[in-house]
Amino acid sequence: MKITDVKATLHRIPVDMPLLKEKIWTPIVFVAVETDQGITGYGLTRAAQRFGAKEFINREAAPFLRGKNPVETERIWQQLYTTFNPRAQTGMWSSAVSAIDIALWDIKGKYYEEPVWRLLGGAQNPVPAYVTFGLKQYTKEQLVEVAKSFVAQGAHRLKMVVAVDPENPNVDAERVQAVREAVGEKVELMIDANYLFSFNRALELCKLVEPYRITWFEEPVYQNDAHLLADLRRHTSIPIAAGQKRRSPLSPPRANRQPRGGYRSAECLLGGRVHGSGQGGGVGAGI
């Protein structure tokens, strides 16, 4: 089997959210990889530099990939890496290759008539999942209503976004408290700051929400700084999650280091590849 064509296109996807009148629009790069056996694989990424990612895929990666065997995912990834990214740079390259790699694994699953999770080793079936529900656009009252509705539908792991006001953690603490009191103690509750806090504000929020049994605090500090993450973990009982957007498996060790008592989060849409992104077999690999 050989790759015959690769094409990337840009799209804005409307997402309807409970209780919100306006749609949330998500820009993506969508990739289709065609083969001489009629199998087409699809992948996508949410790259911030989406125009650059699209042009890289169409102008450089596509001619390079034509004629290659799409099920040789590891070989192709290494060739893309050594040809286009020998200095292990991140950003646009990793996002673009993520979309390509997802499409190749899609082809592999269709070709072997097996789900990709089994081709990756099938470490755990089923895999625990959580619902990210707590958008900053919600008022505290809306947040509680949406949380209760998901629990009523059977969800028992919820993640809410924090850093509504990065300089005032009390706002987030009140929202976390309201959700915890609404859903009860048996529901797992995670928080995610999308690395918007300074160290001091992140630590302040940790102390405020420690009584509410937080499963993990994801990406709490600027730039996912590994030293600050480790320091934060030493000062709180809440496990820390990070590494979701580590853009290359070959990144320097400092970028890969996780604090003890934390979680390694992974995202194949941005991290450069499917294989190795999330093979801990669960919601997060405990460290």
PDB file of N, CA and C in Angstrom, residues 47-140:
ATOM      1  N   ALA A  47      -3.855  23.628  15.909  1.00  0.00           N
ATOM      2  CA  ALA A  47      -2.660  24.465  15.919  1.00  0.00           C
ATOM      3  C   ALA A  47      -2.991  25.947  15.949  1.00  0.00           C
ATOM      4  N   ALA A  48      -2.301  26.689  16.810  1.00  0.00           N
ATOM      5  CA  ALA A  48      -2.442  28.144  16.819  1.00  0.00           C
ATOM      6  C   ALA A  48      -1.909  28.729  15.511  1.00  0.00           C
ATOM      7  N   GLN A  49      -0.845  28.133  14.979  1.00  0.00           N
ATOM      8  CA  GLN A  49      -0.276  28.583  13.705  1.00  0.00           C
ATOM      9  C   GLN A  49      -0.853  27.731  12.575  1.00  0.00           C
ATOM     10  N   ARG A  50      -2.198  27.720  12.497  1.00  0.00           N
ATOM     11  CA  ARG A  50      -2.856  26.776  11.602  1.00  0.00           C
ATOM     12  C   ARG A  50      -2.579  27.047  10.121  1.00  0.00           C
ATOM     13  N   PHE A  51      -2.404  28.319   9.737  1.00  0.00           N
ATOM     14  CA  PHE A  51      -2.103  28.602   8.332  1.00  0.00           C
ATOM     15  C   PHE A  51      -0.721  28.054   7.966  1.00  0.00           C
ATOM     16  N   GLY A  52       0.225  28.206   8.877  1.00  0.00           N
ATOM     17  CA  GLY A  52       1.553  27.655   8.650  1.00  0.00           C
ATOM     18  C   GLY A  52       1.537  26.146   8.603  1.00  0.00           C
ATOM     19  N   ALA A  53       0.751  25.520   9.490  1.00  0.00           N
ATOM     20  CA  ALA A  53       0.658  24.059   9.512  1.00  0.00           C
ATOM     21  C   ALA A  53       0.066  23.545   8.205  1.00  0.00           C
ATOM     22  N   LYS A  54      -0.984  24.215   7.726  1.00  0.00           N
ATOM     23  CA  LYS A  54      -1.603  23.787   6.468  1.00  0.00           C
ATOM     24  C   LYS A  54      -0.611  23.885   5.307  1.00  0.00           C
ATOM     25  N   GLU A  55       0.108  24.988   5.220  1.00  0.00           N
ATOM     26  CA  GLU A  55       1.045  25.167   4.118  1.00  0.00           C
ATOM     27  C   GLU A  55       2.200  24.184   4.200  1.00  0.00           C
ATOM     28  N   PHE A  56       2.677  23.907   5.419  1.00  0.00           N
ATOM     29  CA  PHE A  56       3.754  22.926   5.565  1.00  0.00           C
ATOM     30  C   PHE A  56       3.301  21.554   5.082  1.00  0.00           C
ATOM     31  N   ILE A  57       2.100  21.151   5.482  1.00  0.00           N
ATOM     32  CA  ILE A  57       1.602  19.830   5.086  1.00  0.00           C
ATOM     33  C   ILE A  57       1.432  19.756   3.570  1.00  0.00           C
ATOM     34  N   ASN A  58       0.804  20.759   2.987  1.00  0.00           N
ATOM     35  CA  ASN A  58       0.496  20.699   1.552  1.00  0.00           C
ATOM     36  C   ASN A  58       1.726  20.892   0.671  1.00  0.00           C
ATOM     37  N   ARG A  59       2.644  21.764   1.080  1.00  0.00           N
ATOM     38  CA  ARG A  59       3.770  22.105   0.201  1.00  0.00           C
ATOM     39  C   ARG A  59       5.004  21.242   0.425  1.00  0.00           C
ATOM     40  N   GLU A  60       5.216  20.810   1.671  1.00  0.00           N
ATOM     41  CA  GLU A  60       6.451  20.077   1.963  1.00  0.00           C
ATOM     42  C   GLU A  60       6.210  18.624   2.359  1.00  0.00           C
ATOM     43  N   ALA A  61       5.292  18.401   3.319  1.00  0.00           N
ATOM     44  CA  ALA A  61       5.087  17.031   3.787  1.00  0.00           C
ATOM     45  C   ALA A  61       4.408  16.166   2.731  1.00  0.00           C
ATOM     46  N   ALA A  62       3.429  16.707   2.021  1.00  0.00           N
ATOM     47  CA  ALA A  62       2.677  15.907   1.042  1.00  0.00           C
ATOM     48  C   ALA A  62       3.584  15.306  -0.039  1.00  0.00           C
ATOM     49  N   PRO A  63       4.420  16.116  -0.728  1.00  0.00           N
ATOM     50  CA  PRO A  63       5.314  15.501  -1.729  1.00  0.00           C
ATOM     51  C   PRO A  63       6.259  14.478  -1.115  1.00  0.00           C
ATOM     52  N   PHE A  64       6.692  14.729   0.118  1.00  0.00           N
ATOM     53  CA  PHE A  64       7.609  13.813   0.794  1.00  0.00           C
ATOM     54  C   PHE A  64       6.937  12.477   1.102  1.00  0.00           C
ATOM     55  N   LEU A  65       5.641  12.505   1.423  1.00  0.00           N
ATOM     56  CA  LEU A  65       4.933  11.305   1.866  1.00  0.00           C
ATOM     57  C   LEU A  65       4.429  10.441   0.723  1.00  0.00           C
ATOM     58  N   ARG A  66       4.225  11.018  -0.439  1.00  0.00           N
ATOM     59  CA  ARG A  66       3.687  10.241  -1.556  1.00  0.00           C
ATOM     60  C   ARG A  66       4.611   9.069  -1.893  1.00  0.00           C
ATOM     61  N   GLY A  67       4.005   7.890  -2.045  1.00  0.00           N
ATOM     62  CA  GLY A  67       4.765   6.686  -2.372  1.00  0.00           C
ATOM     63  C   GLY A  67       5.196   5.873  -1.173  1.00  0.00           C
ATOM     64  N   LYS A  68       5.058   6.426   0.029  1.00  0.00           N
ATOM     65  CA  LYS A  68       5.449   5.702   1.247  1.00  0.00           C
ATOM     66  C   LYS A  68       4.315   4.805   1.735  1.00  0.00           C
ATOM     67  N   ASN A  69       4.687   3.778   2.474  1.00  0.00           N
ATOM     68  CA  ASN A  69       3.715   2.837   3.039  1.00  0.00           C
ATOM     69  C   ASN A  69       3.112   3.456   4.307  1.00  0.00           C
ATOM     70  N   PRO A  70       1.817   3.755   4.336  1.00  0.00           N
ATOM     71  CA  PRO A  70       1.242   4.480   5.459  1.00  0.00           C
ATOM     72  C   PRO A  70       1.192   3.696   6.769  1.00  0.00           C
ATOM     73  N   VAL A  71       1.262   2.365   6.712  1.00  0.00           N
ATOM     74  CA  VAL A  71       1.200   1.599   7.962  1.00  0.00           C
ATOM     75  C   VAL A  71       2.551   1.569   8.682  1.00  0.00           C
ATOM     76  N   GLU A  72       3.595   2.060   8.019  1.00  0.00           N
ATOM     77  CA  GLU A  72       4.910   2.144   8.659  1.00  0.00           C
ATOM     78  C   GLU A  72       5.008   3.469   9.420  1.00  0.00           C
ATOM     79  N   THR A  73       4.164   3.611  10.420  1.00  0.00           N
ATOM     80  CA  THR A  73       4.002   4.890  11.114  1.00  0.00           C
ATOM     81  C   THR A  73       5.277   5.345  11.809  1.00  0.00           C
ATOM     82  N   GLU A  74       5.984   4.430  12.434  1.00  0.00           N
ATOM     83  CA  GLU A  74       7.196   4.816  13.152  1.00  0.00           C
ATOM     84  C   GLU A  74       8.290   5.261  12.182  1.00  0.00           C
ATOM     85  N   ARG A  75       8.453   4.518  11.098  1.00  0.00           N
ATOM     86  CA  ARG A  75       9.451   4.876  10.086  1.00  0.00           C
ATOM     87  C   ARG A  75       9.149   6.261   9.500  1.00  0.00           C
ATOM     88  N   ILE A  76       7.878   6.500   9.160  1.00  0.00           N
ATOM     89  CA  ILE A  76       7.510   7.784   8.565  1.00  0.00           C
ATOM     90  C   ILE A  76       7.743   8.922   9.552  1.00  0.00           C
ATOM     91  N   TRP A  77       7.358   8.708  10.824  1.00  0.00           N
ATOM     92  CA  TRP A  77       7.568   9.774  11.809  1.00  0.00           C
ATOM     93  C   TRP A  77       9.044  10.124  11.922  1.00  0.00           C
ATOM     94  N   GLN A  78       9.904   9.115  11.984  1.00  0.00           N
ATOM     95  CA  GLN A  78      11.343   9.367  12.097  1.00  0.00           C
ATOM     96  C   GLN A  78      11.870  10.089  10.855  1.00  0.00           C
ATOM     97  N   GLN A  79      11.363   9.730   9.698  1.00  0.00           N
ATOM     98  CA  GLN A  79      11.804  10.390   8.471  1.00  0.00           C
ATOM     99  C   GLN A  79      11.341  11.840   8.428  1.00  0.00           C
ATOM    100  N   LEU A  80      10.099  12.095   8.857  1.00  0.00           N
ATOM    101  CA  LEU A  80       9.624  13.469   8.928  1.00  0.00           C
ATOM    102  C   LEU A  80      10.469  14.283   9.905  1.00  0.00           C
ATOM    103  N   TYR A  81      10.824  13.651  10.999  1.00  0.00           N
ATOM    104  CA  TYR A  81      11.596  14.339  12.034  1.00  0.00           C
ATOM    105  C   TYR A  81      12.990  14.705  11.531  1.00  0.00           C
ATOM    106  N   THR A  82      13.687  13.738  10.997  1.00  0.00           N
ATOM    107  CA  THR A  82      15.069  13.987  10.573  1.00  0.00           C
ATOM    108  C   THR A  82      15.133  14.901   9.349  1.00  0.00           C
ATOM    109  N   THR A  83      14.105  14.872   8.504  1.00  0.00           N
ATOM    110  CA  THR A  83      14.102  15.689   7.297  1.00  0.00           C
ATOM    111  C   THR A  83      13.698  17.137   7.573  1.00  0.00           C
ATOM    112  N   PHE A  84      12.670  17.324   8.388  1.00  0.00           N
ATOM    113  CA  PHE A  84      12.085  18.660   8.548  1.00  0.00           C
ATOM    114  C   PHE A  84      12.304  19.295   9.923  1.00  0.00           C
ATOM    115  N   ASN A  85      12.794  18.522  10.893  1.00  0.00           N
ATOM    116  CA  ASN A  85      12.912  19.077  12.241  1.00  0.00           C
ATOM    117  C   ASN A  85      14.129  18.527  12.983  1.00  0.00           C
ATOM    118  N   PRO A  86      15.315  18.567  12.380  1.00  0.00           N
ATOM    119  CA  PRO A  86      16.493  17.941  12.999  1.00  0.00           C
ATOM    120  C   PRO A  86      16.936  18.607  14.294  1.00  0.00           C
ATOM    121  N   ARG A  87      16.496  19.840  14.562  1.00  0.00           N
ATOM    122  CA  ARG A  87      16.893  20.532  15.794  1.00  0.00           C
ATOM    123  C   ARG A  87      15.827  20.463  16.893  1.00  0.00           C
ATOM    124  N   ALA A  88      14.852  19.585  16.692  1.00  0.00           N
ATOM    125  CA  ALA A  88      13.829  19.336  17.716  1.00  0.00           C
ATOM    126  C   ALA A  88      13.059  20.589  18.097  1.00  0.00           C
ATOM    127  N   GLN A  89      12.745  21.403  17.103  1.00  0.00           N
ATOM    128  CA  GLN A  89      11.915  22.570  17.371  1.00  0.00           C
ATOM    129  C   GLN A  89      10.459  22.120  17.555  1.00  0.00           C
ATOM    130  N   THR A  90       9.663  22.995  18.174  1.00  0.00           N
ATOM    131  CA  THR A  90       8.295  22.593  18.484  1.00  0.00           C
ATOM    132  C   THR A  90       7.315  23.466  17.698  1.00  0.00           C
ATOM    133  N   GLY A  91       6.193  23.799  18.304  1.00  0.00           N
ATOM    134  CA  GLY A  91       5.249  24.697  17.655  1.00  0.00           C
ATOM    135  C   GLY A  91       4.583  24.095  16.436  1.00  0.00           C
ATOM    136  N   MET A  92       4.620  24.818  15.331  1.00  0.00           N
ATOM    137  CA  MET A  92       3.877  24.450  14.130  1.00  0.00           C
ATOM    138  C   MET A  92       4.224  23.054  13.634  1.00  0.00           C
ATOM    139  N   TRP A  93       5.500  22.705  13.623  1.00  0.00           N
ATOM    140  CA  TRP A  93       5.907  21.395  13.088  1.00  0.00           C
ATOM    141  C   TRP A  93       5.223  20.267  13.847  1.00  0.00           C
ATOM    142  N   SER A  94       5.248  20.324  15.167  1.00  0.00           N
ATOM    143  CA  SER A  94       4.654  19.248  15.962  1.00  0.00           C
ATOM    144  C   SER A  94       3.154  19.157  15.738  1.00  0.00           C
ATOM    145  N   SER A  95       2.484  20.304  15.633  1.00  0.00           N
ATOM    146  CA  SER A  95       1.047  20.294  15.394  1.00  0.00           C
ATOM    147  C   SER A  95       0.724  19.673  14.039  1.00  0.00           C
ATOM    148  N   ALA A  96       1.471  20.066  13.010  1.00  0.00           N
ATOM    149  CA  ALA A  96       1.221  19.538  11.667  1.00  0.00           C
ATOM    150  C   ALA A  96       1.461  18.030  11.611  1.00  0.00           C
ATOM    151  N   VAL A  97       2.551  17.576  12.201  1.00  0.00           N
ATOM    152  CA  VAL A  97       2.875  16.155  12.173  1.00  0.00           C
ATOM    153  C   VAL A  97       1.896  15.353  13.028  1.00  0.00           C
ATOM    154  N   SER A  98       1.337  15.973  14.062  1.00  0.00           N
ATOM    155  CA  SER A  98       0.295  15.303  14.847  1.00  0.00           C
ATOM    156  C   SER A  98      -0.876  14.920  13.956  1.00  0.00           C
ATOM    157  N   ALA A  99      -1.334  15.870  13.125  1.00  0.00           N
ATOM    158  CA  ALA A  99      -2.469  15.601  12.244  1.00  0.00           C
ATOM    159  C   ALA A  99      -2.133  14.498  11.241  1.00  0.00           C
ATOM    160  N   ILE A 100      -0.924  14.530  10.697  1.00  0.00           N
ATOM    161  CA  ILE A 100      -0.489  13.496   9.756  1.00  0.00           C
ATOM    162  C   ILE A 100      -0.437  12.143  10.434  1.00  0.00           C
ATOM    163  N   ASP A 101       0.147  12.096  11.624  1.00  0.00           N
ATOM    164  CA  ASP A 101       0.313  10.830  12.335  1.00  0.00           C
ATOM    165  C   ASP A 101      -1.037  10.215  12.700  1.00  0.00           C
ATOM    166  N   ILE A 102      -1.982  11.044  13.126  1.00  0.00           N
ATOM    167  CA  ILE A 102      -3.319  10.541  13.429  1.00  0.00           C
ATOM    168  C   ILE A 102      -3.940   9.923  12.181  1.00  0.00           C
ATOM    169  N   ALA A 103      -3.783  10.588  11.033  1.00  0.00           N
ATOM    170  CA  ALA A 103      -4.333  10.061   9.788  1.00  0.00           C
ATOM    171  C   ALA A 103      -3.692   8.725   9.410  1.00  0.00           C
ATOM    172  N   LEU A 104      -2.403   8.596   9.627  1.00  0.00           N
ATOM    173  CA  LEU A 104      -1.720   7.341   9.304  1.00  0.00           C
ATOM    174  C   LEU A 104      -2.191   6.207  10.209  1.00  0.00           C
ATOM    175  N   TRP A 105      -2.395   6.505  11.483  1.00  0.00           N
ATOM    176  CA  TRP A 105      -2.919   5.474  12.397  1.00  0.00           C
ATOM    177  C   TRP A 105      -4.361   5.125  12.042  1.00  0.00           C
ATOM    178  N   ASP A 106      -5.107   6.080  11.543  1.00  0.00           N
ATOM    179  CA  ASP A 106      -6.465   5.807  11.074  1.00  0.00           C
ATOM    180  C   ASP A 106      -6.422   4.818   9.913  1.00  0.00           C
ATOM    181  N   ILE A 107      -5.492   5.026   8.991  1.00  0.00           N
ATOM    182  CA  ILE A 107      -5.315   4.087   7.880  1.00  0.00           C
ATOM    183  C   ILE A 107      -4.929   2.708   8.399  1.00  0.00           C
ATOM    184  N   LYS A 108      -4.002   2.685   9.338  1.00  0.00           N
ATOM    185  CA  LYS A 108      -3.534   1.399   9.874  1.00  0.00           C
ATOM    186  C   LYS A 108      -4.679   0.617  10.513  1.00  0.00           C
ATOM    187  N   GLY A 109      -5.516   1.312  11.286  1.00  0.00           N
ATOM    188  CA  GLY A 109      -6.648   0.638  11.906  1.00  0.00           C
ATOM    189  C   GLY A 109      -7.622   0.085  10.881  1.00  0.00           C
ATOM    190  N   LYS A 110      -7.891   0.865   9.827  1.00  0.00           N
ATOM    191  CA  LYS A 110      -8.809   0.414   8.773  1.00  0.00           C
ATOM    192  C   LYS A 110      -8.208  -0.744   7.977  1.00  0.00           C
ATOM    193  N   TYR A 111      -6.904  -0.683   7.739  1.00  0.00           N
ATOM    194  CA  TYR A 111      -6.238  -1.722   6.951  1.00  0.00           C
ATOM    195  C   TYR A 111      -6.241  -3.065   7.686  1.00  0.00           C
ATOM    196  N   TYR A 112      -5.920  -3.031   8.968  1.00  0.00           N
ATOM    197  CA  TYR A 112      -5.875  -4.270   9.752  1.00  0.00           C
ATOM    198  C   TYR A 112      -7.221  -4.623  10.378  1.00  0.00           C
ATOM    199  N   GLU A 113      -8.208  -3.757  10.173  1.00  0.00           N
ATOM    200  CA  GLU A 113      -9.544  -3.965  10.723  1.00  0.00           C
ATOM    201  C   GLU A 113      -9.491  -4.169  12.236  1.00  0.00           C
ATOM    202  N   GLU A 114      -8.725  -3.296  12.877  1.00  0.00           N
ATOM    203  CA  GLU A 114      -8.599  -3.299  14.331  1.00  0.00           C
ATOM    204  C   GLU A 114      -8.681  -1.856  14.846  1.00  0.00           C
ATOM    205  N   PRO A 115      -9.244  -1.656  16.033  1.00  0.00           N
ATOM    206  CA  PRO A 115      -9.230  -0.303  16.603  1.00  0.00           C
ATOM    207  C   PRO A 115      -7.813   0.117  16.952  1.00  0.00           C
ATOM    208  N   VAL A 116      -7.541   1.407  16.841  1.00  0.00           N
ATOM    209  CA  VAL A 116      -6.185   1.900  17.080  1.00  0.00           C
ATOM    210  C   VAL A 116      -5.722   1.618  18.504  1.00  0.00           C
ATOM    211  N   TRP A 117      -6.635   1.678  19.483  1.00  0.00           N
ATOM    212  CA  TRP A 117      -6.208   1.416  20.865  1.00  0.00           C
ATOM    213  C   TRP A 117      -5.618   0.019  20.996  1.00  0.00           C
ATOM    214  N   ARG A 118      -6.129  -0.949  20.210  1.00  0.00           N
ATOM    215  CA  ARG A 118      -5.565  -2.311  20.287  1.00  0.00           C
ATOM    216  C   ARG A 118      -4.211  -2.382  19.581  1.00  0.00           C
ATOM    217  N   LEU A 119      -4.076  -1.664  18.457  1.00  0.00           N
ATOM    218  CA  LEU A 119      -2.791  -1.640  17.751  1.00  0.00           C
ATOM    219  C   LEU A 119      -1.708  -0.980  18.602  1.00  0.00           C
ATOM    220  N   LEU A 120      -2.119  -0.071  19.496  1.00  0.00           N
ATOM    221  CA  LEU A 120      -1.165   0.588  20.392  1.00  0.00           C
ATOM    222  C   LEU A 120      -0.802  -0.266  21.595  1.00  0.00           C
ATOM    223  N   GLY A 121      -1.423  -1.434  21.723  1.00  0.00           N
ATOM    224  CA  GLY A 121      -1.061  -2.342  22.801  1.00  0.00           C
ATOM    225  C   GLY A 121      -2.203  -2.735  23.704  1.00  0.00           C
ATOM    226  N   GLY A 122      -3.322  -2.016  23.647  1.00  0.00           N
ATOM    227  CA  GLY A 122      -4.491  -2.396  24.425  1.00  0.00           C
ATOM    228  C   GLY A 122      -4.227  -2.509  25.909  1.00  0.00           C
ATOM    229  N   ALA A 123      -3.544  -1.511  26.474  1.00  0.00           N
ATOM    230  CA  ALA A 123      -3.157  -1.593  27.880  1.00  0.00           C
ATOM    231  C   ALA A 123      -4.350  -1.685  28.816  1.00  0.00           C
ATOM    232  N   GLN A 124      -5.455  -1.039  28.439  1.00  0.00           N
ATOM    233  CA  GLN A 124      -6.608  -1.038  29.336  1.00  0.00           C
ATOM    234  C   GLN A 124      -7.887  -0.850  28.533  1.00  0.00           C
ATOM    235  N   ASN A 125      -8.876  -1.654  28.835  1.00  0.00           N
ATOM    236  CA  ASN A 125     -10.166  -1.558  28.170  1.00  0.00           C
ATOM    237  C   ASN A 125     -11.268  -1.922  29.167  1.00  0.00           C
ATOM    238  N   PRO A 126     -12.160  -0.987  29.489  1.00  0.00           N
ATOM    239  CA  PRO A 126     -12.231   0.383  28.957  1.00  0.00           C
ATOM    240  C   PRO A 126     -11.234   1.320  29.618  1.00  0.00           C
ATOM    241  N   VAL A 127     -11.047   2.489  29.016  1.00  0.00           N
ATOM    242  CA  VAL A 127     -10.175   3.520  29.566  1.00  0.00           C
ATOM    243  C   VAL A 127     -11.027   4.536  30.319  1.00  0.00           C
ATOM    244  N   PRO A 128     -10.682   4.835  31.563  1.00  0.00           N
ATOM    245  CA  PRO A 128     -11.450   5.852  32.295  1.00  0.00           C
ATOM    246  C   PRO A 128     -11.429   7.183  31.558  1.00  0.00           C
ATOM    247  N   ALA A 129     -12.539   7.891  31.583  1.00  0.00           N
ATOM    248  CA  ALA A 129     -12.644   9.172  30.889  1.00  0.00           C
ATOM    249  C   ALA A 129     -13.277  10.209  31.805  1.00  0.00           C
ATOM    250  N   TYR A 130     -13.040  11.485  31.490  1.00  0.00           N
ATOM    251  CA  TYR A 130     -13.665  12.557  32.249  1.00  0.00           C
ATOM    252  C   TYR A 130     -14.297  13.563  31.295  1.00  0.00           C
ATOM    253  N   VAL A 131     -15.188  14.384  31.823  1.00  0.00           N
ATOM    254  CA  VAL A 131     -15.875  15.418  31.047  1.00  0.00           C
ATOM    255  C   VAL A 131     -15.297  16.774  31.424  1.00  0.00           C
ATOM    256  N   THR A 132     -14.767  17.487  30.418  1.00  0.00           N
ATOM    257  CA  THR A 132     -14.372  18.875  30.652  1.00  0.00           C
ATOM    258  C   THR A 132     -15.604  19.743  30.441  1.00  0.00           C
ATOM    259  N   PHE A 133     -16.096  20.329  31.510  1.00  0.00           N
ATOM    260  CA  PHE A 133     -17.382  21.026  31.440  1.00  0.00           C
ATOM    261  C   PHE A 133     -17.300  22.471  31.921  1.00  0.00           C
ATOM    262  N   GLY A 134     -16.359  22.778  32.794  1.00  0.00           N
ATOM    263  CA  GLY A 134     -16.390  24.030  33.537  1.00  0.00           C
ATOM    264  C   GLY A 134     -15.769  25.198  32.817  1.00  0.00           C
ATOM    265  N   LEU A 135     -16.425  25.702  31.808  1.00  0.00           N
ATOM    266  CA  LEU A 135     -15.873  26.798  31.023  1.00  0.00           C
ATOM    267  C   LEU A 135     -15.896  28.110  31.799  1.00  0.00           C
ATOM    268  N   LYS A 136     -14.955  28.973  31.470  1.00  0.00           N
ATOM    269  CA  LYS A 136     -14.897  30.276  32.137  1.00  0.00           C
ATOM    270  C   LYS A 136     -16.093  31.158  31.774  1.00  0.00           C
ATOM    271  N   GLN A 137     -16.742  30.855  30.655  1.00  0.00           N
ATOM    272  CA  GLN A 137     -17.899  31.649  30.248  1.00  0.00           C
ATOM    273  C   GLN A 137     -19.101  31.452  31.172  1.00  0.00           C
ATOM    274  N   TYR A 138     -19.116  30.372  31.934  1.00  0.00           N
ATOM    275  CA  TYR A 138     -20.247  30.098  32.816  1.00  0.00           C
ATOM    276  C   TYR A 138     -20.202  30.976  34.065  1.00  0.00           C
ATOM    277  N   THR A 139     -21.378  31.405  34.498  1.00  0.00           N
ATOM    278  CA  THR A 139     -21.482  31.976  35.836  1.00  0.00           C
ATOM    279  C   THR A 139     -21.380  30.835  36.842  1.00  0.00           C
ATOM    280  N   LYS A 140     -21.235  31.176  38.092  1.00  0.00           N
ATOM    281  CA  LYS A 140     -21.144  30.138  39.121  1.00  0.00           C
ATOM    282  C   LYS A 140     -22.416  29.292  39.139  1.00  0.00           C
TER     283      LYS A 140
END
